[in-house]
XYZ file of C-alpha atoms in Angstrom:
362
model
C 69.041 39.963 46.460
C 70.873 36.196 46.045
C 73.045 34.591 48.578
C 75.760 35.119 46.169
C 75.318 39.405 45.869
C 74.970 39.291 50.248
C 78.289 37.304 49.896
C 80.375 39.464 47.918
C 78.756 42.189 49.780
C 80.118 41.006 52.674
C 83.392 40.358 51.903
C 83.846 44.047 50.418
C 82.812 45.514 53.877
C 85.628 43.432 55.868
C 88.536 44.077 53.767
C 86.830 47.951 54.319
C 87.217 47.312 57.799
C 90.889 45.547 57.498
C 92.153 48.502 55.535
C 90.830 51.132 57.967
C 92.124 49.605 60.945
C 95.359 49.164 59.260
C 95.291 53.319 58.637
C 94.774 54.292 61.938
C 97.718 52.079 63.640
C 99.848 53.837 60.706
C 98.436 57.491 60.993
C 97.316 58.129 64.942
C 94.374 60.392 65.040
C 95.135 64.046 66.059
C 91.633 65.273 66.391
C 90.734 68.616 65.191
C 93.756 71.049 64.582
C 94.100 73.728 67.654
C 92.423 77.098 66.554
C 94.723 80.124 65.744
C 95.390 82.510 68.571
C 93.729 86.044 67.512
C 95.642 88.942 68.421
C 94.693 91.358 70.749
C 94.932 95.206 70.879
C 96.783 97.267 73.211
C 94.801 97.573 76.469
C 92.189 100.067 76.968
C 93.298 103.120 78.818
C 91.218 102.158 81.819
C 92.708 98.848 81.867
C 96.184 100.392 81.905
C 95.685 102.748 84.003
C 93.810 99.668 86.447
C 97.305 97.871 86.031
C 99.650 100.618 86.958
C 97.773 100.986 90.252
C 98.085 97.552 91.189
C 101.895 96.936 90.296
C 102.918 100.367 92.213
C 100.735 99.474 95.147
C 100.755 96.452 95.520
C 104.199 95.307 96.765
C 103.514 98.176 99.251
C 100.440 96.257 100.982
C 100.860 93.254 103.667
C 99.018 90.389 105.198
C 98.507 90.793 109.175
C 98.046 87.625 110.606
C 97.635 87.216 114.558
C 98.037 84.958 117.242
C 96.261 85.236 120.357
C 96.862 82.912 123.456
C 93.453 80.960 123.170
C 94.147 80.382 118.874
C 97.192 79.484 118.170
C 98.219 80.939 114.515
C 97.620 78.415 112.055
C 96.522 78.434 108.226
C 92.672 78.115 109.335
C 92.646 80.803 111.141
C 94.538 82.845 108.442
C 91.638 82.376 106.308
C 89.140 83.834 108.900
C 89.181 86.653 111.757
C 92.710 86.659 112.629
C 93.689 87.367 109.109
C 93.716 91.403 107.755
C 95.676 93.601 105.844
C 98.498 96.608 106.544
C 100.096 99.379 104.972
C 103.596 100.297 104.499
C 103.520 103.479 106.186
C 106.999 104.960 106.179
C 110.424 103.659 105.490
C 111.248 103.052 108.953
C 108.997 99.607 109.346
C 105.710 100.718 110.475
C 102.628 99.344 109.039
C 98.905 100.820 109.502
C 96.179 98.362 110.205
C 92.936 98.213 111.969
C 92.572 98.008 115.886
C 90.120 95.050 115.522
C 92.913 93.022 113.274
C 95.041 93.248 116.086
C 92.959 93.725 119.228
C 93.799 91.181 121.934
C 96.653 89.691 119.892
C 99.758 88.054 121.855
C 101.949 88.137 118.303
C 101.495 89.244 114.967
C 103.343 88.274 111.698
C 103.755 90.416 108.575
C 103.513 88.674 105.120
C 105.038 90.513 102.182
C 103.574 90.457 98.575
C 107.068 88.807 97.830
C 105.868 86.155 100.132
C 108.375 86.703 102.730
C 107.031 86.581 106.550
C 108.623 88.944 109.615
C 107.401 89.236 113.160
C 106.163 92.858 114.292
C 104.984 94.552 117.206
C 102.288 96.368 118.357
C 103.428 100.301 118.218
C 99.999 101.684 119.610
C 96.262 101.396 119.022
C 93.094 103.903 118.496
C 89.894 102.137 119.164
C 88.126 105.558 118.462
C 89.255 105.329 115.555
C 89.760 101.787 114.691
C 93.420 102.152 113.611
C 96.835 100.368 115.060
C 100.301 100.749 114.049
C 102.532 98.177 113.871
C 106.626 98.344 113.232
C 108.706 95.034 111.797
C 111.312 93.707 113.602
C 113.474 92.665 110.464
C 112.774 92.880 106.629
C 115.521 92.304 104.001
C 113.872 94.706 101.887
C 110.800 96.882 102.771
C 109.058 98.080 100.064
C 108.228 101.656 99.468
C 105.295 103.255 101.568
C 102.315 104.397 100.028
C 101.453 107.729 98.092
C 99.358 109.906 100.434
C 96.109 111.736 99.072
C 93.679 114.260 100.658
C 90.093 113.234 101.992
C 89.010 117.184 101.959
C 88.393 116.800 98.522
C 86.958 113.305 97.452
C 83.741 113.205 95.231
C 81.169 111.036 95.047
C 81.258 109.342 91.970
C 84.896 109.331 91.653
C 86.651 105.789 91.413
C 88.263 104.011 94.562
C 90.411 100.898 94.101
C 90.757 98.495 97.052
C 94.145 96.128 97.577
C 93.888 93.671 100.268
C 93.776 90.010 101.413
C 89.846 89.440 101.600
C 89.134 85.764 103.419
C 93.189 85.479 102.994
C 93.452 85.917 99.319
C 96.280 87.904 99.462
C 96.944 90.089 96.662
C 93.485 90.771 95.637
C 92.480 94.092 93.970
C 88.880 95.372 93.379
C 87.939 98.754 91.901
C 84.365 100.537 92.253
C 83.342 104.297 93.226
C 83.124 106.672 96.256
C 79.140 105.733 96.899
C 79.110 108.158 100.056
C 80.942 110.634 102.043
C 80.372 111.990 105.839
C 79.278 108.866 106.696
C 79.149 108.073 110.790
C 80.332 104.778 112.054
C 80.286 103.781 115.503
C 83.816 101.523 116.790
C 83.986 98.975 119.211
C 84.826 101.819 121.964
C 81.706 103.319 121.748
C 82.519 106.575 120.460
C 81.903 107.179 116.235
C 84.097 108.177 113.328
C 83.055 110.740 111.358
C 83.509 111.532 107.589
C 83.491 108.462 106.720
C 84.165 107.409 103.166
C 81.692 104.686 101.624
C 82.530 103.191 98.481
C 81.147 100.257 96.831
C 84.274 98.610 95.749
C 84.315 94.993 97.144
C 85.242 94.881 100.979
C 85.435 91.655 102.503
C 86.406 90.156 105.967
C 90.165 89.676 105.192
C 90.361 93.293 103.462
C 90.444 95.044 107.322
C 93.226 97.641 107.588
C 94.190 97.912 103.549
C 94.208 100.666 101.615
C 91.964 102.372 99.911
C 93.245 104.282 96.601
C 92.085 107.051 94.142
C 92.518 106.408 90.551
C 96.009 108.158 91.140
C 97.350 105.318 93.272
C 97.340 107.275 96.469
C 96.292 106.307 99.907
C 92.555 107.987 100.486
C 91.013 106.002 103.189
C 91.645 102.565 105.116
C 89.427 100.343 104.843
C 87.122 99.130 107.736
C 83.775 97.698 107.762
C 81.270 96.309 105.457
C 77.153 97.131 106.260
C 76.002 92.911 105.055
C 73.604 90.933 106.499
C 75.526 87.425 104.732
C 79.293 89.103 106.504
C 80.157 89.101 102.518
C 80.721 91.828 100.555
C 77.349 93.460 99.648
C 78.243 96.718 98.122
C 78.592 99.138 101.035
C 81.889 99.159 102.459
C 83.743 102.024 104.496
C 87.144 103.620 105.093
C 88.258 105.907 107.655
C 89.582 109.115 105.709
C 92.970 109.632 105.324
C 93.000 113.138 107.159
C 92.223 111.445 110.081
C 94.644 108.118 109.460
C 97.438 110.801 108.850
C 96.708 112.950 112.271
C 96.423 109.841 114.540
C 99.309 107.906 113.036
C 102.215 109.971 114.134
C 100.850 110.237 117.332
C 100.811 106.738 117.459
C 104.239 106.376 116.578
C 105.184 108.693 119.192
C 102.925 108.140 122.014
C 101.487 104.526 121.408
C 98.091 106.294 121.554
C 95.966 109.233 120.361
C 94.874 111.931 123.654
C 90.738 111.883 123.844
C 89.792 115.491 123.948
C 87.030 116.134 126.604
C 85.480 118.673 128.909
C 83.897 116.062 131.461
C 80.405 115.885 130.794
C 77.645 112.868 130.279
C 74.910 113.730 127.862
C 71.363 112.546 126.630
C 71.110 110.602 123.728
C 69.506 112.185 120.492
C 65.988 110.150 121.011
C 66.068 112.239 124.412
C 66.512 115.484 122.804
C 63.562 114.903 119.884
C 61.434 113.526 122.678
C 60.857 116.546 125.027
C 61.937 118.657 121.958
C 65.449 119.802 123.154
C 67.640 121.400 120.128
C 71.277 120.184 121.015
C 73.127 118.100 123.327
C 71.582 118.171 126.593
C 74.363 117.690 129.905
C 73.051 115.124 132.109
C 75.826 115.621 134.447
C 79.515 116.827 134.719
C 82.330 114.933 136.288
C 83.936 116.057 139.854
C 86.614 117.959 138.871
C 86.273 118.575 135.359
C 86.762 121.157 133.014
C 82.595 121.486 132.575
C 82.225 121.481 136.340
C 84.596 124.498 137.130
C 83.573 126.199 133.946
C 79.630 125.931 135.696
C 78.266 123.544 133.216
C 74.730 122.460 134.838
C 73.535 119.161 134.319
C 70.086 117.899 134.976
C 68.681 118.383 138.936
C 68.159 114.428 139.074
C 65.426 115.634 142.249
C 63.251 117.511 140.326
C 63.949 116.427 136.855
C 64.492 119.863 135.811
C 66.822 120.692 132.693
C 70.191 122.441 133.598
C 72.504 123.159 130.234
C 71.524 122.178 126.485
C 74.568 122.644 124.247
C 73.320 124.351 120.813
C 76.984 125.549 119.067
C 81.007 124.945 119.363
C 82.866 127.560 118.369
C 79.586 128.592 116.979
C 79.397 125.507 115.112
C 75.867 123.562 115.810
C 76.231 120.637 118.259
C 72.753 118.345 117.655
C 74.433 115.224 118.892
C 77.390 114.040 120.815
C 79.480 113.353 117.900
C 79.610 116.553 116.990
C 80.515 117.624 119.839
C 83.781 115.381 120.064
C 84.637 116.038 116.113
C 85.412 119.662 117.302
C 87.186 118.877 120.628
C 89.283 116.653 118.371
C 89.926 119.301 116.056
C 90.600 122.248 118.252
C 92.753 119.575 120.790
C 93.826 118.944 124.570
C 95.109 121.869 126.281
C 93.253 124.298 124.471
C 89.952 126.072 125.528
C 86.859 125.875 123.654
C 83.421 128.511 123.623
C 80.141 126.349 124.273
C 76.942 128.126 123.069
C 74.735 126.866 126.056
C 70.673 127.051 126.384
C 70.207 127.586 130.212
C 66.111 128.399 131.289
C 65.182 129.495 128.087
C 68.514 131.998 128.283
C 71.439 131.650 125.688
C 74.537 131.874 126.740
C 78.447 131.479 126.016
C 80.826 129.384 128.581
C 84.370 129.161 128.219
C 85.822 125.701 128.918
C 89.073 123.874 128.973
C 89.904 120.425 126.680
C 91.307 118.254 128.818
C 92.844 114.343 128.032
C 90.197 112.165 129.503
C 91.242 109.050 128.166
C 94.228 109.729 130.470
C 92.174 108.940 133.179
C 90.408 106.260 132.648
């Protein structure tokens, strides 16, 4: 190739070049044209059905935020442990939570899914049962309480939705299945709940005292704990049953607590039982005074080590642990008497005994 062919070539690139930078001050570049929206199909049934839930429960579920004297409220803390969820329980203000969301609290706030904010107060609490009731002072407009369901009848397998506020995401809504029922948890007063739901829908620290809902929207259980090594949700959550919520509740609301049925007695634990093969609840001792002692409950003769009463049946239910025992006090309740099925020397025999309110006097 010449010098004079490299010269013309040249000169043909840079008017190239002129004209191209003179087309792209005239035309600005636009980049590729934005792609078509597709259209969608109606929503699956499931979906709509997932959507309905949420829009007629939702306005119907609160944030609980506390104060306590040594942590002052602030967002932080709304984020963490002093932060739970409540329940529009009836039209007159009240609002079902845990007793842990509020335990030890000096004030408590309500937040509304229309982000309005109220003070409430502390109605009464349940630590046997991990519930607290709560009424607002002032609400310009309190939305409509929840749809109750039936525990008795829940089936593993079924779907359970779960509305709550989980690490103060408020608002939040996670669906999943009943994974368990007649599950046993044990509450910070030392005593168990029993029945139990456990569901698998996502429970996390935030999600304390919300509801949770079969697929018809209505109020089956309130959720309480997660079982997670991390404190995240892991897939086993409970709720207590909303049998029980809907028993304690009104008593609550009248009382400002629940009674504790009793008969005055301090048993072995299970491990006790298996170990010098015992079949029921074995009475250590009874209280002075008490409905066990006057009945003649025997408890153990602490000089010889001797055995006095084993409890085998209530009502001629089977009693193998202390729980069960309780879970029929509760249901038969204070003031009435109860039949204990009693192993005495190798002799069966029934003892009539009185429930009494011990809680009352403690």
């Amino acid at each position: 190739m010449n010098r004079r062919t490299v010269l013309v070539l040249a000169v043909i690139a840079a008017v190239l070049l002129i004209f191209a930078a003179g087309s792209i001050r005239q035309a600005p570049w636009s980049g590729p044209a934005a792609r078509a929206v597709a259209e969608r199909g109606a929503l699956s049934d499931a979906e709509k059905a997932n959507v309905e839930i949420f829009e007629k429960v939702s306005p119907s579920v609160v944030q609980v935020v506390t104060q306590t004297a040594a942590n002052p409220l602030s967002e932080e803390q709304e984020g963490g442990a002093a932060s739970g969820t409540g329940i529009v329980w009836d039209n007159d203000g009240h609002v079902v939570t845990n007793n842990h969301v509020v335990q030890n609290a000096s004030q408590v706030a309500i937040r509304f899914a229309s982000g309005e904010a109220v003070r409430a107060e502390i109605v009464g609490t349940a630590p046997n049962y991990d519930l607290a009731v709560l009424r607002i002072r002032s609400a310009r407009n309190l939305p409509p309480p929840l749809a109750l369901g039936s525990s008795a009848d829940l089936k593993v397998g079924q779907f359970a939705y779960a509305i709550g506020n989980p690490f103060g995401l408020d608002q939040s809504m996670s669906s999943g299945i009943i994974s368990a029922l007649k599950r046993r948890l044990p509450t910070s007063s030392g005593r168990e709940i029993s029945n139990v739901i456990q569901t698998d829908t996502a429970i996390n620290p935030g999600n304390s005292g919300g509801p949770l809902l079969d697929s018809a929207g209505r109020l089956i259980g309130v959720t309480t704990a997660i079982l997670s090594p991390s404190g995240s949700n892991a897939g086993i959550g409970f709720a207590i049953p909303v049998d029980i919520v809907n028993r304690v509740v009104p008593e609550l609301i009248r009382n400002g607590r629940v009674p504790t049925p009793g008969i005055g007695i301090v048993t072995a634990n299970e491990a006790v039982a298996t170990r010098i093969g015992a079949e029921g609840l074995i009475v250590v001792r009874t209280t002075p005074g008490s409905p066990a002692e006057r009945a003649g409950i025997r408890g153990v003769d602490m000089s010889t080590g001797e055995l006095g009463d084993v409890i085998t049946a209530v009502d001629g239910k089977p009693v193998h642990r202390l729980s069960d025992l309780a879970d029929q006090l509760e249901q038969i309740g204070v003031g009435k008497k109860v039949r204990l099925s009693v192993n005495r020397d190798g002799s069966a025999r029934d003892v009539e005994v009185a429930i009494v309110d011990i809680g009352r006097a403690q």
